[in-house]
Amino acid sequence: ASAHDATPGAVKGARVVSTWDFGVGANQAAWPVLAAGGSALDAVEAGARWAEADLCNSTVGRCGNPDRDGVLTLDASIMDGDGRCGAVAALEDIAHPISVARRVMERTPHVLLVGAGAQQFAIEQGFPKQPLLTDKARAAWNEWRKTSKYQPQINAERLDNARPGDKSNHDTLGMLAIDASGKLAGACTTSGMAWKLHGRVGDSPIIGAGLYVDNEVGAATASGVGEEMLRNAASFLVVELMRQGRSPDEACREAIDRVVRKRPQASKTLQVCFLAINKHGEVGAHALHRGFVYAVCDAGKRDALLDSRSVYTTQQT
Ligand SMILES: NC(=O)C[C@H](N)C(=O)O
């Protein structure tokens, strides 16, 4: 059977979407959960774990690039459409921050744990502590130290000629799912901006910035320079725009416009990307600059990779 064969009616309406090209693999890890009639929450955790274990990308999980001081710190959040959420930020030496975030949600009265406290909690919960920095990431850091210039690229790696499917196209994994019962959930996981200041936290573990989910409306997630998402409570903004009647595509576009209006100059050189799904399963995506691709997986098509619309092209910068 091909990957595009229709699957039984039980999973009709279920869909999972993810940021970037590695979203295809993450979706494929999440899909069996949805196909078996499982929850959107279990699906996004499974997908995020796949990305965190993937040794091919330098912006999520164990293969991530470190901060300015050579320390790999991981950020992640998870949320379901009932408003339950959990997150960890600046977590060191724990391979699956998304699962720690879920434990924060399910086993503590809190939403966000950071740094040493997050690690202590993870260890208490049975997550192994292990050095994660790869030789490749250490070599990249040593290379960076020759100039020590902090200058985030539009996308994580060179994208001038990127096309959907190009392996160079890597950033935060943001994942949104709707299950067969119509419930939504989302997950977001990253090693953050490479060479960031030690202690810097991006948007990904901040509920409302990198991720927001509401069963009444829809869900949104973000990738790109996290400071812009934090400034604009951006994923919350996308969901609120959908609440006011915008389609996912329109909501993402309008949130990008908001980012540009706030910082027109900076917007020329920073990438900001949004991906959204509404409660009917309709999907939209928009980015400031070209190169943002997203993956869609449902009963009809398992490995779609689509190019988002962008507001600026890289040539206009
Ligand atoms: N490049 C990324 O998508 C990283 C993430 N949004 C952050 O700012 O930490």
Tab-separated table of C-alpha atoms in Angstrom, residues 97-289:
chain	number	residue	atom	x	y	z
A	97	PRO	CA	12.300	18.132	26.814
A	98	ILE	CA	8.827	17.678	25.288
A	99	SER	CA	8.130	14.734	27.587
A	100	VAL	CA	9.429	16.667	30.588
A	101	ALA	CA	7.073	19.510	29.576
A	102	ARG	CA	4.201	17.036	29.547
A	103	ARG	CA	5.145	15.845	33.046
A	104	VAL	CA	5.176	19.457	34.230
A	105	MET	CA	1.643	19.731	32.846
A	106	GLU	CA	0.371	16.488	34.301
A	107	ARG	CA	2.266	16.084	37.559
A	108	THR	CA	2.805	19.572	38.930
A	109	PRO	CA	0.560	22.535	39.667
A	110	HIS	CA	2.874	24.653	37.453
A	111	VAL	CA	3.219	25.499	33.785
A	112	LEU	CA	6.920	26.311	33.321
A	113	LEU	CA	10.113	25.019	34.931
A	114	VAL	CA	13.514	26.426	33.984
A	115	GLY	CA	17.212	25.593	34.142
A	116	ALA	CA	18.537	23.588	37.081
A	117	GLY	CA	15.059	23.203	38.584
A	118	ALA	CA	13.701	21.770	35.346
A	119	GLN	CA	16.588	19.342	35.197
A	120	GLN	CA	16.116	18.325	38.849
A	121	PHE	CA	12.436	17.645	38.162
A	122	ALA	CA	13.263	15.624	35.044
A	123	ILE	CA	15.726	13.449	36.934
A	124	GLU	CA	13.191	12.906	39.737
A	125	GLN	CA	10.725	11.813	37.068
A	126	GLY	CA	13.176	9.216	35.799
A	127	PHE	CA	14.562	10.933	32.720
A	128	PRO	CA	18.240	10.019	32.259
A	129	LYS	CA	20.794	12.806	32.555
A	130	GLN	CA	23.275	12.496	29.717
A	131	PRO	CA	25.677	14.795	27.880
A	132	LEU	CA	23.994	15.714	24.589
A	133	LEU	CA	26.322	18.028	22.699
A	134	THR	CA	27.415	16.240	19.527
A	135	ASP	CA	30.870	16.447	17.980
A	136	LYS	CA	29.303	18.209	15.000
A	137	ALA	CA	27.710	20.866	17.199
A	138	ARG	CA	30.945	21.340	19.146
A	139	ALA	CA	32.859	21.767	15.891
A	140	ALA	CA	30.273	24.321	14.670
A	141	TRP	CA	30.624	26.215	17.940
A	142	ASN	CA	34.422	26.232	17.653
A	143	GLU	CA	34.074	27.551	14.134
A	144	TRP	CA	31.640	30.255	15.292
A	145	ARG	CA	34.038	31.310	18.056
A	146	LYS	CA	36.568	32.430	15.469
A	147	THR	CA	34.380	35.476	14.824
A	148	SER	CA	31.813	35.267	17.665
A	149	LYS	CA	29.330	37.280	15.657
A	150	TYR	CA	25.726	36.886	16.728
A	151	GLN	CA	23.653	37.335	13.659
A	152	PRO	CA	20.645	35.041	13.257
A	153	GLN	CA	20.156	33.977	9.660
A	154	ILE	CA	16.788	34.317	7.951
A	155	ASN	CA	16.411	30.569	8.299
A	156	ALA	CA	18.699	28.310	10.285
A	157	GLU	CA	20.977	27.579	7.371
A	158	ARG	CA	21.486	29.072	3.939
A	159	LEU	CA	18.240	29.157	2.069
A	160	ASP	CA	18.833	31.330	-0.963
A	161	ASN	CA	17.999	28.479	-3.282
A	162	ALA	CA	15.958	26.386	-0.900
A	163	ARG	CA	13.004	24.454	-2.190
A	164	PRO	CA	10.546	22.324	-0.281
A	165	GLY	CA	12.423	19.199	0.673
A	166	ASP	CA	15.852	20.806	0.895
A	167	LYS	CA	17.617	19.317	3.852
A	168	SER	CA	19.170	22.642	4.810
A	169	ASN	CA	15.850	24.051	5.881
A	170	HIS	CA	15.802	23.535	9.633
A	171	ASP	CA	14.431	25.424	12.615
A	172	THR	CA	12.092	24.889	15.580
A	173	LEU	CA	9.676	21.990	15.384
A	174	GLY	CA	6.151	23.293	15.968
A	175	MET	CA	3.456	20.663	15.631
A	176	LEU	CA	-0.336	20.913	15.770
A	177	ALA	CA	-2.831	18.052	15.639
A	178	ILE	CA	-6.552	17.479	15.562
A	179	ASP	CA	-7.703	13.994	16.485
A	180	ALA	CA	-10.699	11.967	15.324
A	181	SER	CA	-12.792	13.344	18.186
A	182	GLY	CA	-12.038	16.907	17.050
A	183	LYS	CA	-9.732	17.775	19.952
A	184	LEU	CA	-6.617	19.826	19.362
A	185	ALA	CA	-3.100	19.757	20.828
A	186	GLY	CA	0.274	21.264	20.020
A	187	ALA	CA	3.958	20.826	20.792
A	188	CYS	CA	6.969	23.021	20.223
A	189	THR	CA	10.596	22.011	20.774
A	190	THR	CA	13.945	23.617	19.998
A	191	SER	CA	17.519	24.203	21.062
A	192	GLY	CA	16.803	27.883	20.422
A	193	MET	CA	18.890	30.308	18.457
A	194	ALA	CA	22.425	29.072	18.012
A	195	TRP	CA	25.062	31.069	19.917
A	196	LYS	CA	22.458	32.812	22.087
A	197	LEU	CA	23.481	34.285	25.431
A	198	HIS	CA	23.593	31.642	28.148
A	199	GLY	CA	20.218	31.814	29.877
A	200	ARG	CA	18.348	33.224	26.881
A	201	VAL	CA	14.875	31.750	26.501
A	202	GLY	CA	12.999	32.002	23.222
A	203	ASP	CA	9.335	31.802	22.331
A	204	SER	CA	9.030	28.038	22.054
A	205	PRO	CA	8.501	27.265	25.765
A	206	ILE	CA	6.326	30.314	26.353
A	207	ILE	CA	2.627	29.536	26.092
A	208	GLY	CA	1.039	32.139	23.822
A	209	ALA	CA	4.311	33.025	22.091
A	210	GLY	CA	5.585	29.828	20.453
A	211	LEU	CA	2.406	27.792	20.911
A	212	TYR	CA	-1.252	28.264	21.724
A	213	VAL	CA	-4.174	25.863	21.499
A	214	ASP	CA	-7.893	26.308	22.130
A	215	ASN	CA	-10.470	23.656	21.209
A	216	GLU	CA	-13.079	26.363	20.662
A	217	VAL	CA	-11.054	27.988	17.894
A	218	GLY	CA	-7.848	26.352	16.726
A	219	ALA	CA	-4.116	26.246	17.357
A	220	ALA	CA	-0.989	28.088	16.261
A	221	THR	CA	2.753	27.660	16.533
A	222	ALA	CA	5.744	29.751	15.512
A	223	SER	CA	9.297	29.444	14.284
A	224	GLY	CA	11.976	32.009	13.608
A	225	VAL	CA	13.463	34.668	15.856
A	226	GLY	CA	11.690	34.049	19.140
A	227	GLU	CA	12.060	37.596	20.425
A	228	GLU	CA	9.548	38.779	17.811
A	229	MET	CA	7.020	36.156	18.903
A	230	LEU	CA	7.535	37.085	22.557
A	231	ARG	CA	7.055	40.773	21.785
A	232	ASN	CA	3.735	40.108	20.097
A	233	ALA	CA	2.326	37.143	22.093
A	234	ALA	CA	2.223	35.862	18.570
A	235	SER	CA	0.702	32.373	18.687
A	236	PHE	CA	-2.025	33.667	20.984
A	237	LEU	CA	-2.549	36.488	18.512
A	238	VAL	CA	-3.008	34.042	15.631
A	239	VAL	CA	-5.587	32.052	17.611
A	240	GLU	CA	-7.426	35.217	18.655
A	241	LEU	CA	-7.543	36.391	15.032
A	242	MET	CA	-9.106	33.054	14.084
A	243	ARG	CA	-11.576	33.531	16.940
A	244	GLN	CA	-12.585	36.804	15.301
A	245	GLY	CA	-13.355	34.949	12.083
A	246	ARG	CA	-10.093	34.886	10.104
A	247	SER	CA	-9.088	31.713	8.300
A	248	PRO	CA	-5.805	30.145	9.508
A	249	ASP	CA	-4.068	31.624	6.465
A	250	GLU	CA	-5.490	35.104	7.048
A	251	ALA	CA	-4.667	34.956	10.759
A	252	CYS	CA	-1.033	33.990	10.095
A	253	ARG	CA	-0.730	36.742	7.478
A	254	GLU	CA	-2.162	39.367	9.798
A	255	ALA	CA	0.123	38.325	12.652
A	256	ILE	CA	3.102	38.704	10.307
A	257	ASP	CA	1.853	42.198	9.411
A	258	ARG	CA	1.735	43.026	13.126
A	259	VAL	CA	5.346	41.911	13.561
A	260	VAL	CA	6.412	44.074	10.615
A	261	ARG	CA	4.505	47.114	11.852
A	262	LYS	CA	6.206	46.893	15.226
A	263	ARG	CA	9.714	46.584	13.811
A	264	PRO	CA	9.798	47.405	10.117
A	265	GLN	CA	13.575	47.698	9.883
A	266	ALA	CA	14.392	44.549	11.853
A	267	SER	CA	11.786	42.613	9.893
A	268	LYS	CA	13.931	42.865	6.788
A	269	THR	CA	16.560	40.593	8.240
A	270	LEU	CA	14.669	38.385	10.692
A	271	GLN	CA	12.603	35.343	9.881
A	272	VAL	CA	9.196	34.865	11.521
A	273	CYS	CA	6.945	31.946	10.586
A	274	PHE	CA	3.472	30.926	11.701
A	275	LEU	CA	1.542	27.713	11.210
A	276	ALA	CA	-2.106	27.408	12.259
A	277	ILE	CA	-4.996	24.972	12.164
A	278	ASN	CA	-8.590	25.712	13.058
A	279	LYS	CA	-11.085	23.440	14.767
A	280	HIS	CA	-12.366	22.317	11.348
A	281	GLY	CA	-8.897	21.097	10.426
A	282	GLU	CA	-8.185	23.887	7.911
A	283	VAL	CA	-4.505	24.799	7.788
A	284	GLY	CA	-2.662	28.029	7.008
A	285	ALA	CA	0.928	29.240	7.155
A	286	HIS	CA	2.780	32.458	6.520
A	287	ALA	CA	6.325	33.702	6.918
A	288	LEU	CA	8.098	36.987	6.656
A	289	HIS	CA	10.703	35.629	4.253
